[in-house]
Short mmCIF file of C-alpha atoms in Angstrom, two decimals:
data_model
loop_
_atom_site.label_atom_id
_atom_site.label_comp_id
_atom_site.label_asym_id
_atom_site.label_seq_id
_atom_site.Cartn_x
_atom_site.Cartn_y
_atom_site.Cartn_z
CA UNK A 1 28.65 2.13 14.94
CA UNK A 2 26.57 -0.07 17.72
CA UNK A 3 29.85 -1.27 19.24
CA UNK A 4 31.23 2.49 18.78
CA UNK A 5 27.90 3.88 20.41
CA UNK A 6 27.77 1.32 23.64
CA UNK A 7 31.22 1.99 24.88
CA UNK A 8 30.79 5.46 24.67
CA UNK A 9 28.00 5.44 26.32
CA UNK A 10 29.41 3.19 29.09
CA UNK A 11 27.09 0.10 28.09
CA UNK A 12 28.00 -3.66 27.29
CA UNK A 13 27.87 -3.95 23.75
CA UNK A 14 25.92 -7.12 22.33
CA UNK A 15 28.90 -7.64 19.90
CA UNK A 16 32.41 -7.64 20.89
CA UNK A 17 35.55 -6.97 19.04
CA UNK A 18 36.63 -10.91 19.75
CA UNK A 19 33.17 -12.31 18.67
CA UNK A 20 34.22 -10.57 15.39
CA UNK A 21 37.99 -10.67 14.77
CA UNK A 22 38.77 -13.68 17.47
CA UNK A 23 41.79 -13.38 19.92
CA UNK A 24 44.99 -14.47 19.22
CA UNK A 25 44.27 -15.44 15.52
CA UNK A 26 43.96 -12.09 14.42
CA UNK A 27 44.57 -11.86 11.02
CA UNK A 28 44.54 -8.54 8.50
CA UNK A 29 41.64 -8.20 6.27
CA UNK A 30 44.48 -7.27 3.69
CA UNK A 31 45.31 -11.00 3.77
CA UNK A 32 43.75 -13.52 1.27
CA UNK A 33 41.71 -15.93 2.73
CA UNK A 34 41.36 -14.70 5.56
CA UNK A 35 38.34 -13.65 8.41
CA UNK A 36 37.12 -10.32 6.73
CA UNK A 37 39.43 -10.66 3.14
CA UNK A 38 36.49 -9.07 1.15
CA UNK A 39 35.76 -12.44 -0.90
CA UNK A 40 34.80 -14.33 3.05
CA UNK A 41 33.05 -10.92 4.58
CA UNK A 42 29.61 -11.90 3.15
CA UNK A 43 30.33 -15.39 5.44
CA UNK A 44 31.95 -13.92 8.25
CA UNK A 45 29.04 -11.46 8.58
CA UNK A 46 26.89 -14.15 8.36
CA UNK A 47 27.48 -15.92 11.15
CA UNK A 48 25.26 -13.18 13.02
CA UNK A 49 23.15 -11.95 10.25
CA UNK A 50 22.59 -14.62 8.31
CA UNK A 51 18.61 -13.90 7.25
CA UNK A 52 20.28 -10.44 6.22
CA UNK A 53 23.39 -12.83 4.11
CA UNK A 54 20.91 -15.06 3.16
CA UNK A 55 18.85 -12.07 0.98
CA UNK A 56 21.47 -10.23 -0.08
CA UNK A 57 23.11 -13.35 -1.64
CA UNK A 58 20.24 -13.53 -3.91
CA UNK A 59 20.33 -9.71 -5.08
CA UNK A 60 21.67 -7.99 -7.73
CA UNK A 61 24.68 -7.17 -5.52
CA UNK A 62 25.50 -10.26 -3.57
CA UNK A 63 25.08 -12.10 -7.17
CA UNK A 64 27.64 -9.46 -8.79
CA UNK A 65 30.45 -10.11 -5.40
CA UNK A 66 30.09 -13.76 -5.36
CA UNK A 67 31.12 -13.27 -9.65
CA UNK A 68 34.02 -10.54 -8.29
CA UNK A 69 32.59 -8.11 -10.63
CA UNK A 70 34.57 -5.14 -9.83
CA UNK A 71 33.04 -2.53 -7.87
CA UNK A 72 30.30 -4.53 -6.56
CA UNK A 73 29.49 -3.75 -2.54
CA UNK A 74 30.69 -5.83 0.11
CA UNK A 75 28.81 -5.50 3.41
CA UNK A 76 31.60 -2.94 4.45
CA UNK A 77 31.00 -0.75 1.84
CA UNK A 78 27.67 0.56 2.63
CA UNK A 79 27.64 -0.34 6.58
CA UNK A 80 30.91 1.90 7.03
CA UNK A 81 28.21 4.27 6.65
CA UNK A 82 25.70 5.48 9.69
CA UNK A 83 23.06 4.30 7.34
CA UNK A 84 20.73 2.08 9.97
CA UNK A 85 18.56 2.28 12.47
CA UNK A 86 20.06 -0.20 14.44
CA UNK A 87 21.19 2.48 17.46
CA UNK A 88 17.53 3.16 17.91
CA UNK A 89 18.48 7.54 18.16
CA UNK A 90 19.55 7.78 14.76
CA UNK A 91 17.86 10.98 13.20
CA UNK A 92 15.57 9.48 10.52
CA UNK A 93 16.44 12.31 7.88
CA UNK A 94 19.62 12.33 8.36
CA UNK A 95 20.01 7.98 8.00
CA UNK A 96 17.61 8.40 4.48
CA UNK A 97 19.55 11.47 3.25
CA UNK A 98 22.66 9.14 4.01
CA UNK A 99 21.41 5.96 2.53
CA UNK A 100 20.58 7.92 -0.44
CA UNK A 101 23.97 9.89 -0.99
CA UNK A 102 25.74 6.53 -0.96
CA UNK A 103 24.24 4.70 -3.58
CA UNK A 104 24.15 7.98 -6.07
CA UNK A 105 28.30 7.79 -4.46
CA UNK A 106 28.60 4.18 -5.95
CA UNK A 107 26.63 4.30 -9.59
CA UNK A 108 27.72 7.58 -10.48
CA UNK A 109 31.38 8.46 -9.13
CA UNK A 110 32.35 4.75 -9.46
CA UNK A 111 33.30 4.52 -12.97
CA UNK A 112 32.98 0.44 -12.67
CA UNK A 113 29.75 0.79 -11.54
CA UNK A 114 28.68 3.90 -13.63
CA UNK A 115 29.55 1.79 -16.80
CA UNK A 116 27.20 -1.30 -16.19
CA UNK A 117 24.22 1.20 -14.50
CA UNK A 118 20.93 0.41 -16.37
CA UNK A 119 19.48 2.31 -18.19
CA UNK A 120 21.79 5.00 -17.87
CA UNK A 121 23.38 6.94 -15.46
CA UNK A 122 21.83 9.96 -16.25
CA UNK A 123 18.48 7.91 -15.17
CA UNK A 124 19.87 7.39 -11.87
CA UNK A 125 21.02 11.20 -11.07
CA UNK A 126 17.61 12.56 -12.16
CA UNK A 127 16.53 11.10 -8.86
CA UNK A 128 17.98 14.25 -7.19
CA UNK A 129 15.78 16.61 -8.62
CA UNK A 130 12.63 14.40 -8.76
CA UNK A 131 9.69 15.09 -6.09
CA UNK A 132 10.94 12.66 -4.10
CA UNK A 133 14.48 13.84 -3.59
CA UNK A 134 13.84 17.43 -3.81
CA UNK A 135 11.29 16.97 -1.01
CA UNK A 136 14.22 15.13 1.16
CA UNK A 137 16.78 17.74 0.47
CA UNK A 138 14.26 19.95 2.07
CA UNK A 139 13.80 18.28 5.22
CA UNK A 140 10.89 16.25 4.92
CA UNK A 141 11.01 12.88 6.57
CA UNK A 142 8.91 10.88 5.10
CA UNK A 143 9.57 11.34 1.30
CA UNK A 144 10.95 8.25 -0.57
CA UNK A 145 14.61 7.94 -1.03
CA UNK A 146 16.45 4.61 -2.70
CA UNK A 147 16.01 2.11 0.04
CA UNK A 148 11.95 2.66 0.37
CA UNK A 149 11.76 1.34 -3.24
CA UNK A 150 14.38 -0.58 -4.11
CA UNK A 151 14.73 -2.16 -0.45
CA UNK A 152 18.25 -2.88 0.79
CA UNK A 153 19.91 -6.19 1.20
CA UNK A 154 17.50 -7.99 -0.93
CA UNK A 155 17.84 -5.31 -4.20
CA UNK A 156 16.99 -6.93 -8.04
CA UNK A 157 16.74 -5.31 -11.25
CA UNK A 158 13.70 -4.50 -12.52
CA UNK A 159 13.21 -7.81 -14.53
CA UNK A 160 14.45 -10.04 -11.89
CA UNK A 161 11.99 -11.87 -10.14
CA UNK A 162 10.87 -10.84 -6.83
CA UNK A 163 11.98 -6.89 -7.61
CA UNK A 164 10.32 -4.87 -5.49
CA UNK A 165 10.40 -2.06 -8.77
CA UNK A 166 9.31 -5.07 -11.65
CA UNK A 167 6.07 -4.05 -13.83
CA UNK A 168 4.04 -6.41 -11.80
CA UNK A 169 5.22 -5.58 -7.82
CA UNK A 170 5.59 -1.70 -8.57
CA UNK A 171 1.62 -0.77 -7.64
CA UNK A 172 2.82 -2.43 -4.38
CA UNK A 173 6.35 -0.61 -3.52
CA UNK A 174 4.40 2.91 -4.44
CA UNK A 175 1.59 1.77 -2.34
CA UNK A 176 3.25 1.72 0.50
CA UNK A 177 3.27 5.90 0.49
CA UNK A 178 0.53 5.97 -1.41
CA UNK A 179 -2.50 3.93 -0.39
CA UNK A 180 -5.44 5.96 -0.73
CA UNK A 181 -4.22 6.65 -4.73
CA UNK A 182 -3.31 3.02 -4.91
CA UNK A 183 -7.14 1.92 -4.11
CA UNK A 184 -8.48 4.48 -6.31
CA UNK A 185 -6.06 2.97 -9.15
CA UNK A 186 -6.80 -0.45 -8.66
CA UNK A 187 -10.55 -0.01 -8.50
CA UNK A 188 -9.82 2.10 -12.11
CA UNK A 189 -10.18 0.57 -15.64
CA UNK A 190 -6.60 0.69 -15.59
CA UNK A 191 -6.05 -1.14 -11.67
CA UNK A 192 -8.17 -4.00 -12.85
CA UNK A 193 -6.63 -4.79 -16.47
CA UNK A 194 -3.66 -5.17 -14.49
CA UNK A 195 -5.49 -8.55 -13.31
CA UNK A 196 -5.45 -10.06 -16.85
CA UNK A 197 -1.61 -11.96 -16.86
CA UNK A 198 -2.32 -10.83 -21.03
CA UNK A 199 -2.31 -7.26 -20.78
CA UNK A 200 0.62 -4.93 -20.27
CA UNK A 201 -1.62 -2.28 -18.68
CA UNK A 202 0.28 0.82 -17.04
CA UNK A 203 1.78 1.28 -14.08
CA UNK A 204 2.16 3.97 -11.60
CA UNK A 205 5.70 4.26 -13.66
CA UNK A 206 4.06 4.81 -17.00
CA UNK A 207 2.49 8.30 -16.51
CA UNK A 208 5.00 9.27 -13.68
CA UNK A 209 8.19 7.78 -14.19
CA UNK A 210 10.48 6.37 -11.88
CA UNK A 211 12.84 8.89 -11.07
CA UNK A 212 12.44 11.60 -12.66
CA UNK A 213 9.58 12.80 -11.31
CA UNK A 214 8.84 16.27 -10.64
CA UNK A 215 5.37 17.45 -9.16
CA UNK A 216 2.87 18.11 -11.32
CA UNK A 217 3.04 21.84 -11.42
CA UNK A 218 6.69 21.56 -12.52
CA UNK A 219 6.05 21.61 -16.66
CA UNK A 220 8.60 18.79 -16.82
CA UNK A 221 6.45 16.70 -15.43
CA UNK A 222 4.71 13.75 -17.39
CA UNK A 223 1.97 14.80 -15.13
CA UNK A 224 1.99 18.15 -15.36
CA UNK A 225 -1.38 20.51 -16.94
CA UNK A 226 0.00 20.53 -20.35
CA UNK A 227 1.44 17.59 -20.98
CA UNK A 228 -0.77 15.29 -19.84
CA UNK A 229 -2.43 14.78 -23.21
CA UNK A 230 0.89 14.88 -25.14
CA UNK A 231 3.31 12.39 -22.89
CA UNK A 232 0.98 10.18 -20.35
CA UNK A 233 -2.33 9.61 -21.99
CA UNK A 234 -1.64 9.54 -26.13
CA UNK A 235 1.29 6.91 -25.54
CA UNK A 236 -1.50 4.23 -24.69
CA UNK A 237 -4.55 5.50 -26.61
CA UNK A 238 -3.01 7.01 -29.61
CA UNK A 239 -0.82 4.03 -31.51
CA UNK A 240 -3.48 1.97 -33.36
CA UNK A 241 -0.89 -0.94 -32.35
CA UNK A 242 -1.87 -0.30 -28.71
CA UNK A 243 -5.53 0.84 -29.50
CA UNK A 244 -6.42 -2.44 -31.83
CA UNK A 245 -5.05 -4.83 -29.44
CA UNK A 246 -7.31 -3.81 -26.52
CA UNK A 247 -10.52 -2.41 -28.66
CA UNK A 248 -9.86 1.42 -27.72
CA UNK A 249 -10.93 3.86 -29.93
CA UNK A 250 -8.17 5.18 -31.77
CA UNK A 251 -10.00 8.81 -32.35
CA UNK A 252 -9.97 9.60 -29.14
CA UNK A 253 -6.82 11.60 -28.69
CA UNK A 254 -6.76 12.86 -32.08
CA UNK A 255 -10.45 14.19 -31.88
CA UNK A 256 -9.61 15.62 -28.34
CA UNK A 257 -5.90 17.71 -29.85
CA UNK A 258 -9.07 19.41 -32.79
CA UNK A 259 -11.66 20.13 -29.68
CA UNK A 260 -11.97 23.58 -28.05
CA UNK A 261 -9.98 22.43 -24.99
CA UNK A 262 -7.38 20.94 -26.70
CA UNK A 263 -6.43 23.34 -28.78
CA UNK A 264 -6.55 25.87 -25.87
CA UNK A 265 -4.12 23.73 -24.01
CA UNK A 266 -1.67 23.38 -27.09
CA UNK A 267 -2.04 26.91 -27.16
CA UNK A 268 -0.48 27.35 -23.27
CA UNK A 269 -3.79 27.76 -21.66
CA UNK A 270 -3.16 25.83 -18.30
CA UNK A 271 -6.26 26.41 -17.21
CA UNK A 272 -8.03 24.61 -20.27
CA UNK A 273 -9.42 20.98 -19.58
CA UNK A 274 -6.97 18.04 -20.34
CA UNK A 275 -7.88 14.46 -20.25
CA UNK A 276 -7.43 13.93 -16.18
CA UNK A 277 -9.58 17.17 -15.98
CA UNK A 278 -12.72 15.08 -17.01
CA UNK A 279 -11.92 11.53 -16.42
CA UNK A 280 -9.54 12.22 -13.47
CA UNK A 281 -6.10 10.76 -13.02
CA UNK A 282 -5.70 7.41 -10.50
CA UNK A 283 -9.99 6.61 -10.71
CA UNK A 284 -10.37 6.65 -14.59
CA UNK A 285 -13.28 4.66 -15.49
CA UNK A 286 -15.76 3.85 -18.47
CA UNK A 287 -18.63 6.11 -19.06
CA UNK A 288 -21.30 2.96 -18.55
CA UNK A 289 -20.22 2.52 -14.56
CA UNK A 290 -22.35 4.91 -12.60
CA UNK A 291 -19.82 5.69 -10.89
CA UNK A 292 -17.35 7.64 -13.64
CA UNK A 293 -16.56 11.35 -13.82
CA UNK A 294 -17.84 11.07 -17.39
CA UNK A 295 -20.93 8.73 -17.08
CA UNK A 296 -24.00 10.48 -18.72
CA UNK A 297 -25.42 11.30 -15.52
CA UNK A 298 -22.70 12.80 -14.19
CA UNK A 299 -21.10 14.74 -16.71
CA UNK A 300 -22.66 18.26 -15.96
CA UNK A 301 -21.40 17.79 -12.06
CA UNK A 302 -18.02 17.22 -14.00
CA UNK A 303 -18.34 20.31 -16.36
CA UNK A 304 -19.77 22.46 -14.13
CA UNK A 305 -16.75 22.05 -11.89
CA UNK A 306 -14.82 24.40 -14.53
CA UNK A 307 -18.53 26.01 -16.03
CA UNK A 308 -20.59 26.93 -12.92
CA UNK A 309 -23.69 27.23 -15.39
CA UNK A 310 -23.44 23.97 -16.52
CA UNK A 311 -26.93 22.48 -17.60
CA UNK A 312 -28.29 19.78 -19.39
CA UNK A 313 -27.26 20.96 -22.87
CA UNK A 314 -23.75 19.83 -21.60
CA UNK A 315 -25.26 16.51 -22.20
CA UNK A 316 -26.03 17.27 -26.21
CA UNK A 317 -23.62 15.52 -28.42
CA UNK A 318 -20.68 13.75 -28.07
CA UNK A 319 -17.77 14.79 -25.77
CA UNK A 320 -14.35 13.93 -28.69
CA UNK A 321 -16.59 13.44 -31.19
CA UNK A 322 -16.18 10.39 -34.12
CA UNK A 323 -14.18 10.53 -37.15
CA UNK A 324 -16.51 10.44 -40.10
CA UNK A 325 -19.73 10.23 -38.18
CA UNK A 326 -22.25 12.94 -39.03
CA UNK A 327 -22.99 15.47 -36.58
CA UNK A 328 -26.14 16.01 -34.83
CA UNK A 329 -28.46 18.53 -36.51
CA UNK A 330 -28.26 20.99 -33.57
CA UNK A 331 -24.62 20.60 -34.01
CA UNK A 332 -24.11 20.80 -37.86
CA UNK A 333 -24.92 24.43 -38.31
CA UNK A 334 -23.16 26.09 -35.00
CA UNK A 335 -19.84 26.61 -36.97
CA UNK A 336 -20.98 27.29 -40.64
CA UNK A 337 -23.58 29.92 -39.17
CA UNK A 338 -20.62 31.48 -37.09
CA UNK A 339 -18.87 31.52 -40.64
CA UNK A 340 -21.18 33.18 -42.39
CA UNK A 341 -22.24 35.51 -39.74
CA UNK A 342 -18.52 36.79 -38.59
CA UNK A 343 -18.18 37.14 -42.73
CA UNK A 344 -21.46 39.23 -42.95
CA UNK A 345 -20.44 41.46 -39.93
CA UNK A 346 -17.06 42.24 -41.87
CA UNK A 347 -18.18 42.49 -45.29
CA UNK A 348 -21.09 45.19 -43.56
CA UNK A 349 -18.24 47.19 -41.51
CA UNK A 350 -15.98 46.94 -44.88
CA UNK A 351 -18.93 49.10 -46.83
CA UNK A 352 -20.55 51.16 -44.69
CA UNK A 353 -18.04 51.89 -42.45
CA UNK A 354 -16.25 53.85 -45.01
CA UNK A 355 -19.04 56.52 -45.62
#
């Protein structure tokens, strides 16, 4: 495209067709062994962009050509495409939407390719209807597409070293959109377990996925109102494999689903408190730093955000409650008194109503 774009424009070129193909030892491509044969393109390439060859030799891809594992890219394959900047009057949107339509071309309408995607295929189309592509497919610029996570000539799976998606570089690569959730996350209880090389603390991935991620008011969302509870936080704090290895109370959830709000949100009340309601999403911390949503001193600012009238008798009991432990005496008689009174009422209505 550069050399296509300079001679239209009437403009020397800084690559010419002879620093590429030569002069009078021109040879076809189709030939073995020859200039730009796809197994020598990687090294003919190179000889100009050889900190570009030297990455992409050590990704995913350049592994998979030097093998000649069918389907896998040759620099041709993708830069056939207008997918650069390199022109410097590319249309941004239109170079992302590109870059993104030809890697969903190659793992899903290249059966090769299709066949050896990880984890599945499916995984990879559910990109297009995630936040991220949605909001490209509707003109906005700077949403994500494949390149701003998965980078380009230097691409590794997930458990390769030096992935730019891996469990431990992910915070990064989201970070990089995100910065003012990743600082909240990393100054959270769950940001600094990620410290400890022992723990296997989430990731922005856990609650949100990778690509399928729809906003949070789409109710397929992870994130969304009413799931929250069900498919982000209980996955961690639920198992007692997860909850005995790191000291968590295993309660919590359980005690939570039996609560007034938890029951109104099983119910379909999306208005009813879930767990990122009180302890917030990215800034979760314990209730001892003075600093938490749910510390002692600030838990009727917190309630009060949903119960203007919040007051100090917020603060009377606990919040989930304890399995087993006995109740506080202001506590123990609210719902047997209810009982007995609702039972009066109708027993009263039952016998003198009818005279």
């Amino acid at each position: 495209p550069q050399l296509a774009q300079a001679i239209r424009i009437g403009k020397e070129p800084r690559a010419s067709f002879k620093d590429c193909h030569g002069t009078h030892d021109i040879v076809s491509p189709k030939v073995p062994g020859s200039k730009f044969h796809a197994s020598r393109l990687t090294e003919s390439c190179g000889k100009c962009h050889d900190k570009a060859v030297e990455t992409f030799r050590g990704s995913t891809h350049g592994k998979a050509l030097a093998a000649e594992v069918k389907g896998a890219p040759t620099c041709l394959a993708c830069h056939r495409q207008n997918i650069t900047f390199a022109s410097g009057t590319a249309d941004s949107l239109a170079v992302k939407s590109a870059q993104a339509r030809l890697c969903l071309t190659c793992h899903l309408d290249t059966p090769d390719v299709r066949a050896r995607t990880s984890p599945t295929a499916g995984f990879v189309a559910r990109w297009d209807s995630s936040s991220h592509g949605a909001l490209l497919q509707h003109g906005k610029v700077q949403a994500a597409n494949c390149v701003s996570c998965h980078g380009s000539h230097g691409i590794r799976g997930k458990t390769e070293p030096g992935s730019t998606v891996s469990r431990d570089s992910i915070v990064v690569t989201c970070a990089k959109c995100h910065a003012a959730t990743e600082k909240k996350f990393n100054q959270s209880v769950h940001g600094m377990a990620r410290s400890d090389p022992r723990t296997d603390s989430m990731t922005c991935a856990t609650c949100h996925s990778e690509h399928a991620k729809p906003g949070p008011a789409d109710a397929r969302s992870g994130v969304a109102t009413k799931a929250v509870p069900a498919q982000a936080c209980s996955r961690c704090h639920d198992p007692v494999a997860l909850s005995g290895k790191y000291g968590i109370a295993s309660d919590r959830f359980r005690n939570f689903s039996d609560s007034y709000h938890g029951l109104a949100g099983r119910g379909g009340a999306v208005e009813a408190a879930n767990c990122a309601s009180c302890h917030t999403a990215h800034d979760v911390k314990p209730r001892t730093d003075t600093t938490s949503s749910v510390n002692r001193a600030n838990r009727v600012a917190n309630c009060g955000r949903c119960h203007p009238r919040a007051s100090d008798r917020f603060n009377i009991g606990a919040v989930h409650g304890k399995a087993g432990a006995r109740a506080k005496p202001t506590l123990t008689w609210v719902m047997p008194g209810g009982i007995i009174l609702i039972a009066g009422l109708a027993g009263g209505l039952f016998l003198f109503g009818r005279s």
